[in-house]
Coordinates of C-alpha atoms and ligand atoms in Angstrom, one line a residue:
M1 CA 73.6 97.9 116.5
A2 CA 72.7 100.2 113.7
N3 CA 75.0 100.6 110.8
I4 CA 77.1 103.8 110.8
V5 CA 78.4 104.0 107.2
D6 CA 76.5 104.4 103.9
L7 CA 78.5 105.3 100.8
H8 CA 75.8 105.1 98.1
T9 CA 72.7 107.3 98.3
H10 CA 70.7 109.5 95.9
S11 CA 68.8 112.8 96.4
T12 CA 66.6 115.1 94.3
A13 CA 69.7 116.3 92.5
S14 CA 69.1 113.2 90.4
D15 CA 66.4 110.5 90.9
G16 CA 66.1 110.3 94.7
I17 CA 62.9 111.3 96.4
Y18 CA 64.4 113.4 99.2
S19 CA 66.3 116.7 99.1
P20 CA 69.9 116.5 100.3
T21 CA 68.8 118.3 103.6
E22 CA 66.0 115.8 104.2
L23 CA 68.2 112.9 103.3
L24 CA 70.9 113.8 105.8
R25 CA 68.2 114.3 108.5
L26 CA 66.9 110.8 107.8
A27 CA 70.5 109.5 107.8
A28 CA 71.0 111.0 111.3
E29 CA 67.8 109.4 112.4
A30 CA 69.0 106.1 111.1
G31 CA 72.2 106.5 113.2
L32 CA 74.6 107.1 110.3
K33 CA 78.0 108.7 111.1
V34 CA 79.5 108.6 107.6
Q35 CA 77.5 109.2 104.4
A36 CA 78.3 109.8 100.8
L37 CA 75.8 111.4 98.3
T38 CA 76.3 109.8 94.9
D39 CA 73.8 111.3 92.5
H40 CA 73.7 110.3 88.8
D41 CA 75.8 112.7 86.6
S42 CA 75.4 115.5 89.1
T43 CA 77.2 117.1 92.0
D44 CA 74.5 119.8 92.5
G45 CA 73.3 118.3 95.8
L46 CA 76.7 118.2 97.5
D47 CA 77.0 121.7 98.9
E48 CA 73.6 121.4 100.5
A49 CA 74.3 117.9 101.8
A50 CA 77.6 119.0 103.3
Q51 CA 75.8 121.8 105.2
A52 CA 73.1 119.5 106.5
A53 CA 75.8 116.9 107.5
K54 CA 77.4 119.6 109.7
V55 CA 74.1 120.1 111.5
H56 CA 73.9 116.4 112.2
D57 CA 77.5 115.8 112.9
I58 CA 77.8 113.3 110.0
D59 CA 81.2 112.9 108.2
F60 CA 80.1 113.7 104.7
I61 CA 81.9 112.4 101.6
P62 CA 81.2 114.2 98.2
G63 CA 80.4 111.6 95.6
I64 CA 78.8 110.9 92.2
E65 CA 77.6 107.9 90.1
I66 CA 78.1 107.6 86.4
N67 CA 76.4 105.0 84.3
T68 CA 78.4 103.5 81.5
D69 CA 77.7 101.2 78.6
V70 CA 79.2 97.8 78.0
K71 CA 78.2 95.0 75.6
G72 CA 75.3 93.2 77.1
G73 CA 74.8 95.5 80.1
E74 CA 75.6 98.6 82.1
V75 CA 78.4 99.3 84.5
H76 CA 78.0 102.1 87.1
V77 CA 81.1 103.9 88.4
L78 CA 81.0 105.7 91.7
G79 CA 83.4 108.6 92.5
Y80 CA 84.4 109.7 96.0
F81 CA 86.1 112.8 97.4
I82 CA 85.8 114.5 94.0
E83 CA 87.0 118.1 93.7
Y84 CA 83.7 118.9 92.1
Q85 CA 84.2 122.6 91.7
R86 CA 86.6 122.0 88.9
A87 CA 85.2 123.8 85.8
E88 CA 86.2 121.1 83.2
F89 CA 84.6 118.4 85.3
Q90 CA 81.4 120.3 85.6
S91 CA 81.2 121.0 81.8
I92 CA 81.5 117.3 81.1
L93 CA 78.7 116.5 83.6
Q94 CA 76.6 119.1 81.8
V95 CA 77.0 117.2 78.5
L96 CA 75.9 114.0 80.2
R97 CA 72.8 115.7 81.7
D98 CA 71.9 117.3 78.4
A99 CA 72.0 113.9 76.8
R100 CA 69.6 112.7 79.6
V101 CA 67.2 115.5 78.7
R102 CA 67.1 114.7 75.0
R103 CA 66.6 111.0 75.9
G104 CA 63.8 111.8 78.3
Q105 CA 62.0 113.8 75.6
R106 CA 62.3 110.9 73.2
M107 CA 60.9 108.5 75.8
V108 CA 57.9 110.7 76.3
E109 CA 57.4 110.8 72.5
R110 CA 57.5 107.0 72.3
L111 CA 55.1 106.6 75.2
N112 CA 52.7 109.1 73.5
E113 CA 52.9 107.0 70.4
Q114 CA 51.8 104.0 72.5
G115 CA 48.8 106.0 73.7
L116 CA 50.2 106.9 77.1
H117 CA 49.6 110.6 77.4
I118 CA 52.2 112.2 79.6
K119 CA 53.9 115.5 79.0
W120 CA 57.6 116.2 78.9
E121 CA 57.0 119.5 80.8
R122 CA 55.6 117.4 83.7
V123 CA 58.6 115.0 83.7
R124 CA 60.9 118.0 83.7
E125 CA 59.0 119.5 86.7
I126 CA 59.2 116.2 88.7
A127 CA 63.0 116.1 88.1
H128 CA 64.6 118.8 90.1
G129 CA 68.0 118.0 88.7
S130 CA 69.5 115.2 86.5
V131 CA 66.5 113.6 84.6
G132 CA 66.2 109.8 84.9
R133 CA 63.7 107.1 84.1
P134 CA 62.3 107.1 87.6
H135 CA 61.0 110.6 86.8
V136 CA 59.2 109.3 83.7
A137 CA 57.9 106.4 85.9
E138 CA 56.5 109.0 88.4
A139 CA 54.7 110.9 85.6
L140 CA 53.2 107.6 84.3
M141 CA 52.0 106.8 87.9
E142 CA 50.6 110.3 88.3
A143 CA 48.6 110.0 85.1
G144 CA 47.2 106.7 86.3
Y145 CA 48.8 104.4 83.8
V146 CA 50.7 102.3 86.4
K147 CA 50.4 101.8 90.2
S148 CA 54.0 101.7 91.0
I149 CA 57.5 102.8 89.8
E150 CA 58.3 99.1 89.5
E151 CA 55.3 98.5 87.2
A152 CA 56.3 101.4 85.0
F153 CA 59.8 99.8 84.5
D154 CA 58.3 96.3 84.0
K155 CA 55.7 97.4 81.4
Y156 CA 57.0 100.5 79.7
I157 CA 60.5 101.9 80.4
G158 CA 62.8 99.0 81.4
A159 CA 65.4 98.1 78.8
G160 CA 63.7 96.6 75.8
R161 CA 60.2 97.8 76.8
P162 CA 58.2 99.9 74.3
G163 CA 58.9 103.3 75.9
Y164 CA 62.7 102.7 76.5
V165 CA 65.2 104.8 74.7
P166 CA 69.0 104.3 75.4
R167 CA 71.0 107.4 76.1
Y168 CA 74.6 108.6 75.6
K169 CA 76.9 106.9 78.0
L170 CA 80.6 106.8 78.5
A171 CA 82.6 103.6 78.4
P172 CA 83.6 102.4 81.9
Q173 CA 87.3 103.4 81.5
D174 CA 86.2 106.9 80.5
A175 CA 84.0 107.3 83.6
V176 CA 86.9 106.1 85.7
R177 CA 89.2 108.7 84.0
L178 CA 86.6 111.4 84.3
I179 CA 86.4 110.9 88.0
A180 CA 90.2 110.8 88.3
S181 CA 90.4 114.1 86.4
A182 CA 88.7 115.7 89.4
N183 CA 91.1 114.0 91.8
G184 CA 88.2 111.6 92.8
L185 CA 88.4 108.0 93.7
P186 CA 86.6 105.8 91.1
V187 CA 84.9 102.7 92.5
M188 CA 82.9 100.1 90.5
A189 CA 79.3 100.1 91.7
H190 CA 77.1 97.0 92.3
P191 CA 79.2 94.6 90.1
I192 CA 76.8 91.8 90.1
T193 CA 74.9 92.8 87.0
L194 CA 75.1 91.6 83.4
P195 CA 77.4 90.2 82.0
G196 CA 78.7 88.4 85.0
L197 CA 81.8 88.0 87.3
E198 CA 84.0 86.3 84.7
E199 CA 83.6 89.4 82.5
L200 CA 84.3 91.6 85.5
R201 CA 87.6 89.9 86.1
K202 CA 88.6 90.6 82.5
W203 CA 87.8 94.3 82.9
L204 CA 89.4 95.0 86.2
P205 CA 93.1 95.1 85.3
G206 CA 92.4 97.7 82.6
L207 CA 90.1 99.7 84.8
R208 CA 92.7 99.7 87.6
D209 CA 95.3 101.1 85.1
S210 CA 92.8 103.9 84.4
G211 CA 92.6 104.7 88.1
L212 CA 89.9 102.4 89.6
V213 CA 90.6 102.1 93.4
G214 CA 87.6 100.3 94.8
L215 CA 84.8 97.7 94.2
E216 CA 81.3 98.0 95.8
V217 CA 81.1 94.8 97.7
Y218 CA 78.6 95.5 100.5
Y219 CA 75.7 96.5 98.3
G220 CA 72.0 96.8 99.0
H221 CA 70.4 93.4 98.7
Y222 CA 73.5 91.2 98.0
T223 CA 73.5 87.9 99.8
P224 CA 76.4 86.9 102.2
E225 CA 77.7 84.6 99.5
Q226 CA 77.8 87.3 96.9
V227 CA 79.5 89.7 99.3
Q228 CA 82.1 87.0 100.0
E229 CA 82.7 86.4 96.3
L230 CA 83.2 90.1 95.6
L231 CA 85.4 90.5 98.6
T232 CA 87.7 87.8 97.2
I233 CA 87.8 89.6 93.8
A234 CA 88.5 93.0 95.6
N235 CA 91.4 91.5 97.4
E236 CA 92.7 89.7 94.4
Y237 CA 92.8 93.0 92.4
Q238 CA 93.9 95.1 95.4
L239 CA 90.7 97.2 95.3
I240 CA 89.1 98.8 98.4
P241 CA 85.8 97.1 99.2
T242 CA 83.1 99.7 99.7
G243 CA 79.4 99.6 100.0
G244 CA 76.0 101.2 100.6
S245 CA 72.3 101.0 100.3
D246 CA 71.7 102.8 96.9
Y247 CA 68.8 104.5 98.8
H248 CA 66.6 106.6 96.5
G249 CA 63.6 106.9 98.9
P250 CA 60.5 104.7 99.1
G251 CA 59.6 102.6 96.1
I252 CA 62.8 102.7 94.0
H253 CA 65.3 100.2 95.6
P254 CA 64.5 97.8 98.5
T255 CA 67.3 98.6 100.9
P256 CA 66.6 101.3 103.5
L257 CA 69.0 104.2 104.2
G258 CA 71.9 102.7 106.2
G259 CA 70.4 99.3 105.7
R260 CA 73.6 97.6 104.6
Y261 CA 76.6 97.0 106.8
V262 CA 79.8 98.7 105.5
P263 CA 83.0 98.4 107.6
Y264 CA 84.4 101.6 108.8
E265 CA 87.8 100.4 107.5
S266 CA 86.5 101.1 103.9
V267 CA 86.2 104.8 104.8
E268 CA 89.7 104.9 106.4
R269 CA 91.2 103.3 103.3
L270 CA 89.4 105.6 100.9
K271 CA 90.5 108.6 103.0
A272 CA 94.1 107.4 102.9
V273 CA 94.1 107.2 99.1
A274 CA 92.2 110.6 98.8
A275 CA 94.9 112.2 100.9
Q276 CA 97.6 111.1 98.4
H277 CA 95.7 112.8 95.5
H278 CA 94.4 116.0 96.9
G279 CA 96.3 119.2 96.0
K280 CA 98.0 117.4 93.1
T281 CA 97.4 118.3 89.5
P282 CA 94.9 115.6 88.2
P283 CA 95.3 113.9 84.9
T284 CA 93.3 115.6 82.1
F285 CA 90.3 114.1 80.5
E286 CA 88.5 114.9 77.2
L287 CA 85.1 113.5 76.2
P288 CA 85.4 111.0 73.4
T289 CA 83.8 112.5 70.3
P290 CA 81.2 112.5 68.8
V291 CA 78.7 112.7 71.7
Q292 CA 75.6 111.1 70.2
E293 CA 72.8 108.8 71.2
K294 CA 73.2 105.2 70.6
Ligands
AMP301 P1 68.4 106.1 83.9 O1 69.7 106.5 84.5 O2 67.6 107.3 83.6 O3 68.5 105.1 82.8 O4 67.5 105.4 85.1 C1 68.1 104.3 85.8 C2 67.7 104.4 87.3 O5 66.4 104.0 87.4 C3 68.6 103.5 88.2 O6 69.7 104.2 88.6 C4 67.6 103.2 89.3 O7 67.7 104.3 90.2 C5 66.3 103.3 88.6 N1 65.7 101.9 88.3 C6 66.2 101.0 87.4 N2 65.4 99.9 87.3 C7 64.4 100.1 88.2 C8 63.3 99.4 88.6 N3 63.0 98.2 88.1 N4 62.4 99.9 89.5 C9 62.7 101.1 90.1 N5 63.7 101.9 89.7 C10 64.6 101.4 88.8
ZN302 ZN1 69.1 106.2 90.5
FE303 FE1 73.8 102.3 90.1
FE304 FE1 72.9 104.4 92.6

């Protein structure tokens, strides 16, 4: 039987290939009944996605994904059921997206210095919304310097490669608090990244205090053993296990849309917590200053 829940997807509002409308059509074709759109630092695709979801009778969850910096790696924080129309929330997302633009420009400069002649204007055109490295990869591919997005990351724009430039990122607890400031439900995304599960256990109590409610357990390509390990951790810290494909379109991540089983119970549990928050005055959040590139 086809999976019916996917809580982690991307559209052209950030670095996904398909527009929100196309993405929801593909979701319906894949048999999904519940879908969240979780673009990087942007909620600009959510209204369109919600409209398209109505057409296809899909239960749509407004979401976001925010990348954060930790020593030795990156932590991504998903947010669900966010009240994204809130002005303060939007102004902070704008600061994060502006930082992405400056970083993209610097990456193009570095690539130019390496003799790879791509133009910032072209990268900006490829990116319809929030600019990301996949858009730079696309420009490199178009110009014939690489044959795939993967090759662009491997040779030029992956962390530590010659065209890589880091960008301004929040700390994980600030991303959690930012999402909570829009009455959203913060969930730690794909936790099996650097620096490992022991480190994760150290962070979780503090992040829970900041408002973390879930852990992405059923993620993309994770093996049954990894899922089991994460499920144990989620239970231990009383976090809701969530999951999804992290679908971006062909060529970016291996899992197809709806390609990962996520229990419907995850949705029910998220909805129960969301119902407790909505309509309440959320905690306030201010960006740590100064906002600057690392
Ligand atoms: P950025 O947020 O601009 O640093 O770009 C990171 C995004 O690039 C991730 O969210 C993924 O969507 C994508 N990405 C990261 N590594 C790879 C890779 N090796 N191949 C393809 N896409 C990648
Ligand atoms: Zn992405
Ligand atoms: Fe992510
Ligand atoms: Fe993602």
